[in-house]
Coordinates of C-alpha atoms in Angstrom, one line a residue:
M1 CA -26.8 -27.1 -30.1
P2 CA -26.3 -24.0 -27.8
T3 CA -25.9 -24.7 -24.1
L4 CA -26.0 -22.4 -21.0
D5 CA -22.7 -22.6 -19.3
A6 CA -22.6 -20.6 -16.0
S7 CA -19.3 -21.7 -15.2
D8 CA -17.2 -19.8 -12.5
L9 CA -14.7 -18.5 -15.1
N10 CA -17.6 -17.1 -17.1
I11 CA -19.2 -15.5 -14.0
V12 CA -16.0 -13.9 -12.7
V13 CA -14.9 -12.3 -16.1
S14 CA -18.5 -11.1 -16.8
V15 CA -18.6 -9.5 -13.4
L16 CA -15.3 -8.0 -13.7
G17 CA -15.9 -6.6 -17.1
A18 CA -19.4 -5.3 -16.1
F19 CA -18.1 -3.5 -13.2
T20 CA -15.2 -2.0 -15.1
V21 CA -17.5 -0.7 -17.9
I22 CA -20.0 0.9 -15.5
Y23 CA -17.4 2.4 -13.1
G24 CA -15.6 3.8 -16.2
L25 CA -18.7 5.5 -17.6
V26 CA -18.8 7.7 -14.6
A27 CA -15.1 7.7 -13.3
V28 CA -14.6 11.3 -13.4
K29 CA -17.5 11.8 -11.1
I30 CA -16.5 9.2 -8.6
K31 CA -12.9 10.0 -8.5
G32 CA -12.6 13.6 -9.5
V33 CA -15.8 15.1 -8.1
W34 CA -16.6 12.5 -5.2
Y35 CA -13.0 11.6 -4.3
I36 CA -13.9 7.8 -4.0
G37 CA -11.1 5.5 -5.4
E38 CA -11.4 2.0 -6.9
A39 CA -11.0 0.2 -3.6
L40 CA -14.2 0.9 -1.8
P41 CA -16.6 0.2 -4.7
A42 CA -14.8 -3.0 -5.6
V43 CA -14.9 -4.3 -2.1
L44 CA -18.6 -3.7 -2.0
I45 CA -19.3 -5.4 -5.2
G46 CA -17.3 -8.3 -4.0
M47 CA -19.2 -8.4 -0.8
I48 CA -22.6 -8.1 -2.7
L49 CA -21.7 -10.9 -5.2
G50 CA -19.8 -13.0 -2.8
P51 CA -20.6 -16.0 -0.7
I52 CA -22.4 -14.0 2.0
A53 CA -25.0 -12.5 -0.3
A54 CA -25.6 -13.4 -4.0
K55 CA -23.1 -16.4 -4.0
L56 CA -22.1 -15.7 -7.6
L57 CA -18.5 -15.3 -6.6
D58 CA -17.1 -17.9 -4.4
P59 CA -13.2 -18.6 -4.4
K60 CA -13.8 -22.0 -2.6
R61 CA -15.4 -23.3 -5.8
W62 CA -12.8 -22.2 -8.2
G63 CA -10.2 -24.5 -9.8
S64 CA -10.2 -27.9 -8.4
A65 CA -12.3 -26.8 -5.4
V66 CA -10.0 -28.6 -3.0
A67 CA -9.9 -27.9 0.8
D68 CA -7.6 -25.0 1.8
Q69 CA -7.2 -23.8 -1.8
Q70 CA -8.6 -20.3 -1.1
D71 CA -5.5 -19.6 1.1
A72 CA -3.2 -20.2 -1.8
I73 CA -5.3 -18.3 -4.2
T74 CA -5.4 -15.4 -1.8
L75 CA -1.7 -15.2 -1.3
G76 CA -0.9 -15.6 -5.1
V77 CA -3.4 -12.8 -5.8
M78 CA -2.0 -10.5 -3.2
R79 CA 1.6 -11.1 -4.4
V80 CA 1.0 -10.3 -8.1
M81 CA -1.3 -7.4 -7.2
I82 CA 1.1 -5.8 -4.7
G83 CA 4.4 -6.7 -6.5
I84 CA 3.6 -5.0 -9.8
Q85 CA 2.1 -1.8 -8.2
L86 CA 5.2 -1.4 -6.1
V87 CA 7.5 -1.4 -9.2
I88 CA 5.3 1.3 -10.5
A89 CA 5.2 3.3 -7.4
G90 CA 9.1 3.0 -7.2
Y91 CA 9.9 4.4 -10.7
Q92 CA 7.3 7.1 -10.4
L93 CA 9.2 8.6 -7.4
P94 CA 12.0 11.4 -8.3
A95 CA 15.3 10.2 -9.4
R96 CA 17.5 9.0 -6.3
Y97 CA 14.8 9.6 -4.0
L98 CA 16.0 6.8 -1.5
L99 CA 19.4 8.3 -1.3
L100 CA 18.3 12.1 -1.0
H101 CA 15.6 11.2 1.6
Y102 CA 17.1 8.4 3.4
K103 CA 16.9 10.0 6.9
P104 CA 13.1 10.5 6.9
L105 CA 12.7 7.1 5.5
I106 CA 14.8 5.6 8.3
V107 CA 12.6 7.4 10.7
C108 CA 9.4 6.1 9.0
L109 CA 10.7 2.4 8.8
V110 CA 12.4 1.9 12.2
P111 CA 11.0 4.0 15.1
I112 CA 7.5 4.8 13.6
M113 CA 7.1 1.2 12.4
A114 CA 8.1 -0.2 15.9
L115 CA 5.7 2.2 17.6
M116 CA 2.9 1.2 15.3
W117 CA 3.6 -2.4 16.0
L118 CA 3.5 -2.1 19.7
A119 CA 0.4 0.3 19.7
T120 CA -1.6 -2.1 17.5
S121 CA -0.7 -5.0 19.6
V122 CA -1.9 -3.2 22.7
C123 CA -5.1 -2.5 21.0
V124 CA -5.7 -6.2 20.0
L125 CA -4.8 -7.2 23.4
A126 CA -7.3 -4.8 25.1
T127 CA -10.2 -5.9 22.9
I128 CA -9.6 -9.6 22.1
P129 CA -9.7 -11.3 25.5
K130 CA -8.7 -14.8 24.8
V131 CA -5.3 -14.2 23.0
S132 CA -2.1 -14.3 24.5
L133 CA 0.5 -11.3 24.3
L134 CA 2.8 -12.9 22.0
A135 CA -0.2 -13.9 19.7
T136 CA -1.2 -10.1 19.6
L137 CA 2.4 -9.2 18.7
V138 CA 2.1 -11.5 15.6
I139 CA -1.3 -10.0 14.6
G140 CA -0.1 -6.5 15.3
A141 CA 2.9 -7.1 12.9
C142 CA 0.5 -8.3 10.2
V143 CA -1.3 -4.8 10.1
T144 CA 1.8 -2.6 11.0
S145 CA 2.6 -1.6 7.4
T146 CA 0.7 0.9 5.6
D147 CA -1.0 -0.4 2.5
P148 CA 1.0 0.4 -0.7
I149 CA -2.0 0.5 -3.0
L150 CA -4.5 2.6 -0.8
S151 CA -1.6 4.9 0.1
Q152 CA -0.8 5.6 -3.4
A153 CA -4.4 6.6 -3.8
V154 CA -4.0 9.1 -1.0
A155 CA -0.5 10.4 -2.3
K156 CA -1.4 10.6 -6.0
G157 CA -5.3 11.0 -5.9
P158 CA -7.2 14.1 -7.0
F159 CA -7.7 15.3 -3.5
A160 CA -3.8 15.2 -3.0
D161 CA -3.5 17.1 -6.4
K162 CA -5.5 20.0 -4.9
Y163 CA -4.5 20.0 -1.2
V164 CA -1.3 18.0 -0.3
A165 CA 1.9 19.3 -1.7
R166 CA 4.6 17.2 -3.2
P167 CA 7.0 16.6 -0.3
L168 CA 4.4 15.1 1.8
R169 CA 2.9 13.1 -1.0
E170 CA 6.4 11.6 -2.0
I171 CA 7.2 10.4 1.7
I172 CA 3.8 8.8 1.9
S173 CA 4.3 7.0 -1.3
A174 CA 7.9 6.0 -0.5
E175 CA 7.1 4.8 3.0
A176 CA 4.2 2.8 1.9
G177 CA 6.3 1.1 -0.8
A178 CA 9.3 0.4 1.5
N179 CA 7.4 -0.5 4.8
D180 CA 5.5 -3.5 3.3
G181 CA 8.7 -5.3 3.1
F182 CA 10.1 -3.9 6.4
A183 CA 7.2 -5.5 8.3
S184 CA 8.8 -8.9 7.9
P185 CA 11.4 -8.3 10.8
F186 CA 8.5 -7.5 13.3
L187 CA 6.5 -10.5 12.1
M188 CA 9.2 -13.0 12.2
L189 CA 10.4 -11.7 15.7
A190 CA 6.9 -12.3 17.1
V191 CA 6.7 -15.7 15.5
N192 CA 10.1 -16.7 16.9
L193 CA 9.2 -15.5 20.4
L194 CA 5.8 -17.2 20.3
R195 CA 7.6 -20.6 19.6
L196 CA 9.2 -20.3 23.2
T197 CA 7.0 -23.3 24.3
E198 CA 4.4 -23.9 21.5
N199 CA 6.8 -25.7 19.2
R200 CA 7.8 -28.2 21.8
R201 CA 6.1 -31.2 23.2
E202 CA 6.4 -33.1 26.4
T203 CA 7.8 -36.6 26.4
I204 CA 8.8 -39.0 29.1
V205 CA 12.1 -40.9 28.9
D206 CA 13.1 -43.1 31.8
G207 CA 10.5 -41.4 34.1
T208 CA 12.0 -38.0 33.3
Q209 CA 9.9 -35.3 31.7
N210 CA 11.6 -33.6 28.8
L211 CA 10.9 -30.9 26.2
V212 CA 11.4 -32.2 22.7
E213 CA 11.8 -29.7 19.9
R214 CA 8.9 -30.2 17.4
G215 CA 10.1 -27.6 14.9
R216 CA 12.6 -24.8 14.8
G217 CA 11.5 -23.2 18.0
I218 CA 12.9 -22.2 21.4
G219 CA 12.4 -23.7 25.0
E220 CA 12.2 -22.3 28.3
D221 CA 15.9 -22.1 28.7
T222 CA 16.9 -18.3 28.6
S223 CA 19.7 -19.6 26.2
D224 CA 16.9 -20.6 23.8
V225 CA 15.9 -17.0 23.4
G226 CA 19.5 -16.4 21.9
I227 CA 18.9 -19.1 19.4
A228 CA 15.7 -17.6 18.3
L229 CA 17.2 -14.1 18.0
G230 CA 20.1 -15.6 16.1
N231 CA 17.6 -17.4 13.6
W232 CA 15.8 -14.3 13.4
V233 CA 19.0 -12.1 12.4
I234 CA 20.1 -14.7 9.9
E235 CA 16.8 -15.8 8.3
T236 CA 14.9 -12.6 8.5
L237 CA 17.3 -9.5 8.4
L238 CA 19.9 -11.0 6.3
Y239 CA 18.1 -13.3 3.9
I240 CA 14.7 -11.8 3.6
V241 CA 15.3 -8.2 4.1
L242 CA 19.0 -7.5 2.9
L243 CA 18.9 -10.1 0.3
A244 CA 15.7 -8.7 -1.2
I245 CA 17.2 -5.1 -1.3
A246 CA 20.2 -6.3 -3.0
Y247 CA 18.4 -8.6 -5.4
G248 CA 15.9 -5.6 -6.2
A249 CA 18.8 -3.1 -6.6
V250 CA 20.7 -5.4 -9.0
T251 CA 17.6 -6.5 -11.0
G252 CA 16.5 -2.8 -11.4
Y253 CA 20.1 -1.6 -12.3
C254 CA 20.3 -4.4 -14.9
A255 CA 16.9 -3.2 -16.3
R256 CA 17.9 0.3 -16.4
V257 CA 21.0 -0.5 -18.3
G258 CA 19.2 -2.9 -20.7
V259 CA 16.5 -0.2 -21.4
R260 CA 19.1 2.5 -22.1
F261 CA 20.9 0.2 -24.4
S262 CA 17.7 -0.6 -26.2
L263 CA 16.7 3.0 -26.5
S264 CA 20.0 4.1 -27.9
R265 CA 19.7 1.6 -30.7
R266 CA 15.8 2.1 -31.3
W267 CA 15.2 -1.6 -30.5
I268 CA 12.3 -1.2 -28.0
D269 CA 9.0 0.0 -29.1
T270 CA 6.6 2.1 -27.0
E271 CA 4.3 -0.8 -26.0
S272 CA 7.2 -2.8 -24.7
Y273 CA 8.6 0.3 -23.1
L274 CA 5.5 1.1 -21.1
L275 CA 4.9 -2.5 -20.2
F276 CA 8.5 -3.0 -18.9
P277 CA 7.6 -2.2 -15.1
T278 CA 4.8 -4.8 -15.2
A279 CA 7.0 -7.4 -16.7
L280 CA 9.7 -6.6 -14.1
G281 CA 7.4 -7.0 -11.3
L282 CA 6.2 -10.5 -12.4
F283 CA 9.8 -11.5 -12.8
I284 CA 10.7 -10.4 -9.3
V285 CA 7.6 -11.9 -7.8
G286 CA 8.3 -15.2 -9.3
T287 CA 12.1 -15.4 -8.8
C288 CA 11.8 -14.1 -5.2
G289 CA 9.1 -16.5 -4.4
A290 CA 11.3 -19.3 -5.7
I291 CA 14.3 -18.3 -3.4
G292 CA 12.2 -17.4 -0.5
T293 CA 13.1 -13.7 0.0
S294 CA 10.7 -10.7 0.3
D295 CA 9.3 -10.1 -3.2
L296 CA 7.6 -6.8 -2.0
L297 CA 10.5 -5.3 -0.9
A298 CA 12.5 -6.3 -4.0
C299 CA 10.0 -4.9 -6.2
F300 CA 9.9 -1.6 -4.7
V301 CA 13.7 -1.4 -4.7
A302 CA 13.8 -2.4 -8.2
G303 CA 11.4 0.3 -9.2
C304 CA 13.6 3.0 -7.6
A305 CA 16.7 1.6 -9.2
L306 CA 14.8 1.5 -12.7
N307 CA 14.4 5.2 -12.6
W308 CA 17.6 6.1 -10.5
D309 CA 18.7 8.6 -13.0
G310 CA 15.3 9.9 -13.8
Q311 CA 15.3 9.0 -17.4
F312 CA 12.8 6.1 -17.3
L313 CA 10.1 8.3 -15.9
A314 CA 10.9 11.1 -18.4
E315 CA 10.6 8.7 -21.3
T316 CA 7.3 7.5 -20.1
E317 CA 6.1 11.1 -19.9
R318 CA 7.1 11.8 -23.4
R319 CA 5.3 8.7 -24.7
H320 CA 2.2 9.5 -22.9
D321 CA 2.1 6.7 -20.5
E322 CA -1.4 5.7 -19.7
V323 CA -0.6 1.9 -19.8
N324 CA 0.6 1.7 -16.1
S325 CA -2.2 3.7 -14.7
C326 CA -4.6 1.4 -16.6
I327 CA -2.8 -1.7 -15.1
D328 CA -3.3 -0.2 -11.7
V329 CA -6.9 0.3 -12.2
L330 CA -7.5 -3.4 -13.4
L331 CA -5.3 -4.8 -10.6
N332 CA -7.3 -2.6 -8.0
F333 CA -10.7 -3.7 -9.6
G334 CA -9.9 -7.5 -9.6
G335 CA -7.8 -7.6 -6.3
F336 CA -10.3 -5.7 -4.1
M337 CA -13.1 -7.4 -5.6
Y338 CA -11.6 -10.6 -4.7
L339 CA -11.0 -9.4 -1.3
G340 CA -14.6 -8.5 -0.7
T341 CA -15.5 -12.1 -1.6
A342 CA -12.9 -13.6 0.7
I343 CA -13.9 -11.8 3.9
P344 CA -14.8 -14.5 6.7
W345 CA -18.0 -13.2 8.1
Q346 CA -18.8 -16.3 9.8
E347 CA -15.7 -15.8 12.0
F348 CA -16.4 -12.4 13.2
H349 CA -18.5 -13.8 16.1
Q350 CA -16.9 -16.4 18.0
P351 CA -17.1 -15.7 21.7
D352 CA -16.7 -19.3 23.0
T353 CA -13.2 -19.6 21.5
T354 CA -11.4 -16.2 21.0
G355 CA -13.9 -14.0 22.6
I356 CA -14.3 -12.2 19.3
T357 CA -17.6 -10.5 18.8
F358 CA -18.8 -7.7 16.5
P359 CA -18.7 -5.0 19.3
R360 CA -15.2 -5.9 20.1
L361 CA -14.0 -5.8 16.4
F362 CA -15.7 -2.4 16.0
A363 CA -13.9 -1.0 19.2
L364 CA -10.6 -2.7 17.9
G365 CA -11.1 -0.7 14.5
V366 CA -11.7 2.7 16.3
L367 CA -8.6 2.1 18.6
V368 CA -6.3 1.2 15.7
I369 CA -7.4 4.2 13.6
L370 CA -6.8 6.6 16.6
F371 CA -3.8 5.0 18.1
R372 CA -1.9 2.7 15.7
R373 CA -0.1 5.5 13.8
I374 CA -1.1 9.2 14.7
P375 CA 0.8 9.1 18.1
A376 CA 3.8 7.8 16.5
M377 CA 4.0 10.6 13.9
L378 CA 3.4 13.2 16.4
I379 CA 6.3 11.9 18.4
T380 CA 8.7 11.7 15.5
Y381 CA 7.6 14.3 13.0
K382 CA 10.4 16.8 14.2
M383 CA 12.9 14.2 12.9
M384 CA 11.7 14.7 9.5
P385 CA 11.5 18.6 8.9
A386 CA 12.1 18.4 5.1
V387 CA 8.8 16.4 4.5
V388 CA 6.6 16.9 7.6
K389 CA 6.7 20.6 8.5
N390 CA 4.2 20.6 11.4
W391 CA 1.7 18.9 13.6
R392 CA -1.0 19.3 11.1
E393 CA 1.0 17.4 8.4
A394 CA 1.9 14.8 11.1
V395 CA -1.6 14.0 11.9
F396 CA -2.6 14.0 8.2
M397 CA 0.2 11.5 7.4
G398 CA -0.6 9.6 10.6
Y399 CA -4.3 9.2 9.8
F400 CA -3.8 8.3 6.3
G401 CA -1.9 5.1 6.9
P402 CA -4.5 2.6 5.6
I403 CA -4.7 -1.2 6.1
G404 CA -5.2 -3.1 3.0
V405 CA -4.0 -6.0 0.9
G406 CA -0.5 -5.8 2.3
A407 CA -2.2 -7.1 5.7
V408 CA -3.9 -9.9 3.9
Y409 CA -0.7 -10.8 2.4
Y410 CA 1.2 -11.3 5.7
L411 CA -2.0 -12.9 7.2
Q412 CA -1.7 -15.8 4.6
H413 CA 2.2 -15.8 4.9
T414 CA 1.8 -16.1 8.7
R415 CA -0.6 -19.0 8.6
L416 CA 2.0 -20.9 6.4
L417 CA 4.5 -20.6 9.3
F418 CA 2.4 -22.6 11.6
P419 CA 1.2 -26.3 11.4
K420 CA -2.3 -27.1 10.7
E421 CA -4.9 -27.0 13.5
H422 CA -4.6 -30.7 14.3
A423 CA -0.8 -30.3 14.9
A424 CA -0.8 -27.0 16.4
S425 CA -0.6 -26.4 20.3
S426 CA -3.3 -24.6 22.1
R427 CA -1.7 -21.2 21.8
E428 CA -1.0 -21.6 18.3
R429 CA -4.6 -22.5 17.6
E430 CA -5.7 -19.5 19.5
L431 CA -3.7 -17.4 17.2
L432 CA -4.7 -19.1 14.1
D433 CA -8.4 -18.8 15.1
A434 CA -8.1 -15.1 15.9
I435 CA -5.6 -13.8 13.2
C436 CA -8.1 -14.3 10.3
P437 CA -11.1 -12.3 11.5
V438 CA -9.0 -9.5 13.2
V439 CA -6.9 -8.9 10.3
Y440 CA -9.8 -9.1 7.7
F441 CA -12.1 -6.9 9.8
L442 CA -9.3 -4.2 10.2
V443 CA -8.7 -4.2 6.5
L444 CA -12.4 -3.9 5.9
F445 CA -12.8 -1.2 8.5
S446 CA -9.7 0.8 7.0
I447 CA -11.0 0.6 3.6
L448 CA -14.4 1.9 4.6
V449 CA -13.1 4.7 7.0
H450 CA -10.4 5.8 4.8
G451 CA -12.3 5.4 1.6
L452 CA -15.0 7.8 3.0
S453 CA -12.6 10.1 4.8
I454 CA -11.3 11.9 1.6
P455 CA -15.0 13.0 0.4
I456 CA -15.8 14.2 4.0
L457 CA -12.5 16.1 4.3
S458 CA -13.0 17.6 0.8
A459 CA -16.5 18.8 1.8
I460 CA -15.0 20.4 4.9
Y461 CA -12.4 22.2 2.8
R462 CA -14.9 23.5 0.6
Y463 CA -17.1 24.8 3.3
R464 CA -14.2 26.5 4.8
E465 CA -13.2 27.8 1.5
V466 CA -9.7 26.3 1.7
Q467 CA -7.8 27.2 -1.4
P468 CA -6.1 24.7 -3.5
I469 CA -2.2 24.6 -3.9
T470 CA -1.3 26.5 -7.0
E471 CA 2.5 26.0 -7.1
D472 CA 4.7 24.3 -9.8
A473 CA 2.5 25.1 -12.7
V474 CA 3.1 22.8 -15.6
E475 CA 1.8 22.7 -19.1
I476 CA 0.7 19.4 -20.5
R477 CA -0.8 18.8 -23.9
R478 CA -4.5 17.9 -24.3
R479 CA -4.7 14.6 -26.3
S480 CA -8.4 15.0 -27.1
I481 CA -11.2 17.5 -26.8
Y482 CA -13.1 14.8 -24.9
V483 CA -10.4 14.7 -22.1
P484 CA -11.8 16.3 -18.9
T485 CA -9.8 19.1 -17.2
P486 CA -7.6 17.5 -14.6
V487 CA -8.2 18.3 -11.0
N488 CA -6.4 21.4 -9.8
A489 CA -5.9 22.5 -13.4
F490 CA -7.4 25.0 -16.0
T491 CA -7.4 25.0 -19.8
G492 CA -4.7 26.9 -21.4
D493 CA -5.1 27.2 -25.3
G494 CA -7.2 24.8 -27.2
D495 CA -4.4 22.1 -26.9
T496 CA -3.1 22.4 -23.4
F497 CA -3.9 22.2 -19.8
I498 CA -2.1 24.2 -16.9
V499 CA -1.7 21.8 -14.0
Y500 CA -0.7 22.7 -10.5
N501 CA 1.0 20.5 -8.0
R502 CA 1.5 17.3 -10.0
F503 CA 3.0 14.3 -8.1
F504 CA 5.5 13.6 -11.0
R505 CA 8.5 15.9 -11.1
P506 CA 8.8 18.2 -13.9
L507 CA 11.8 17.5 -16.2
V508 CA 13.6 20.6 -14.9
N509 CA 15.1 21.6 -11.4
I510 CA 12.0 22.4 -9.2
A511 CA 14.0 25.4 -7.7
T512 CA 13.7 27.2 -11.1
L513 CA 9.9 26.9 -11.2
P514 CA 8.0 30.0 -10.1
L515 CA 5.3 30.3 -7.5
V516 CA 2.0 31.7 -8.9
R517 CA 1.1 33.6 -5.9
P518 CA 3.1 35.6 -3.3
R519 CA 4.9 33.5 -0.8
S520 CA 3.3 33.5 2.7
H521 CA 3.9 31.6 6.0
N522 CA 1.6 28.7 4.7
D523 CA 4.0 27.9 1.9
N524 CA 5.9 25.6 4.4
D525 CA 2.7 23.7 4.9
S526 CA 2.3 20.5 2.8
V527 CA -1.5 20.3 3.6
S528 CA -3.1 23.3 2.4
T529 CA -4.8 25.4 5.1
E530 CA -5.1 28.7 3.6
S531 CA -8.7 30.0 3.6
G532 CA -10.7 33.3 2.9
G533 CA -11.5 35.3 0.0
K534 CA -10.1 35.4 -3.4
K535 CA -6.4 36.3 -3.7
Q536 CA -5.0 38.1 -6.8
R537 CA -2.6 35.5 -8.5
Q538 CA -0.3 36.3 -11.4
L539 CA 1.1 33.6 -13.5
L540 CA 4.8 34.4 -13.8
D541 CA 6.1 31.4 -16.0
I542 CA 5.0 27.9 -16.8
H543 CA 7.2 25.0 -17.5
R544 CA 6.2 23.1 -20.8
V545 CA 6.4 19.4 -20.8
D546 CA 7.7 18.4 -24.1
T547 CA 5.3 15.7 -25.4
T548 CA 6.2 15.9 -29.1

């Protein structure tokens, strides 16, 4: 006899499927006309259907429904979601990108990230009253890195296709992929310093008061600071960062050699070839988690190594790759919808413990948007002249440094580094009470602000008649008469589109591609600022992408 089974599994897959279907029916309008990505609608649906409202989706009820299981679920979802997309982001960069642009990447990963870390920590210290300085450094480290998934939407989305030229888009994508792993040194340095007194307890032996080590911490003696820094160098810089880079490079190289061998013998079919980055990401996430090194950094490096000679990306173009973009969309839908259900609304107001209130969190969000990244970019952009040409581009790159699932990943990772509340010291409890609402609110604030900034900026550009970038014309084949015209493109003959300013490098030397308008002083800008009336343009030549 039929029975009604409203289990959590049935509800979750039904909601995810319904949202994907409805979103897909109007996806061209949402992404190509309104410039709204997948993250904002998915988070809003998660909030509406989550524990705070409809109570249809509640991670605390899933599985065995044991205490504290949501932390493990959240960390696992974030690891898989980010790891796979970092492999995809890595191989979609141009060949040898990390080698050819190592100088701007070093600037982004060292001075800019250090300034972002300090600026964010100061913002937290200024708005959250009952949290120590070292605790704010830990919280600031969690939200220092730019989110790799939201940044890919900025670098590769329809708005960027029209108005942001390739050099700036590539450095945004590369920085977002790399700095998620490079946030570990800042986080672990703050954690080691926080253990200055918190990881010791007082004991009395023969009438003498002593500090006894409760874990791997440091004491009040200045020599203990050296011990903490030594642990930081060995465990974080060497084991977590350098080992992850080496592991990702070796894994990506072996994968590239294996793919090349199979291609030469016609052993690998199209489905397996296009699923290769996803499989590689899952393998790296699992193995890096087992050995305890940075899976995020290893995934990105492996993706870059996979396409080191440019052939992997070229072959995916020949095979009409839509698989990886579909995986991106599904991961974004599921991951951000889950994020909407996991937001701890009840912790956003705790004036008696940490002093956190909604006005303070809102003020913190505004301060972080303004001061976390933009000043650092304005200070350092002249050190990256090849990718950031002027202050307008620096402001653009500084503003669009969103906080997202990477911050939630580091939040959950940080909570594993400290004892449970019953065994934590008073300052550790202050940190554990404050870090969750602060990080989640900044993630929510960033998704809302950055998700709505692109539509607003697009409306401003239309009002000011800013012209789209019309360089690097590429002809791509139209696979169906029902395929809509891409953004910043026009229909060629009946079977082709002429596309400008694609993120993916054409399969020829870019220097040989023509401009489709006379060169002006604005050609040095990556963010299109040219406005005015219509200009006569002459299409000199078009590179045809071989898709046969």
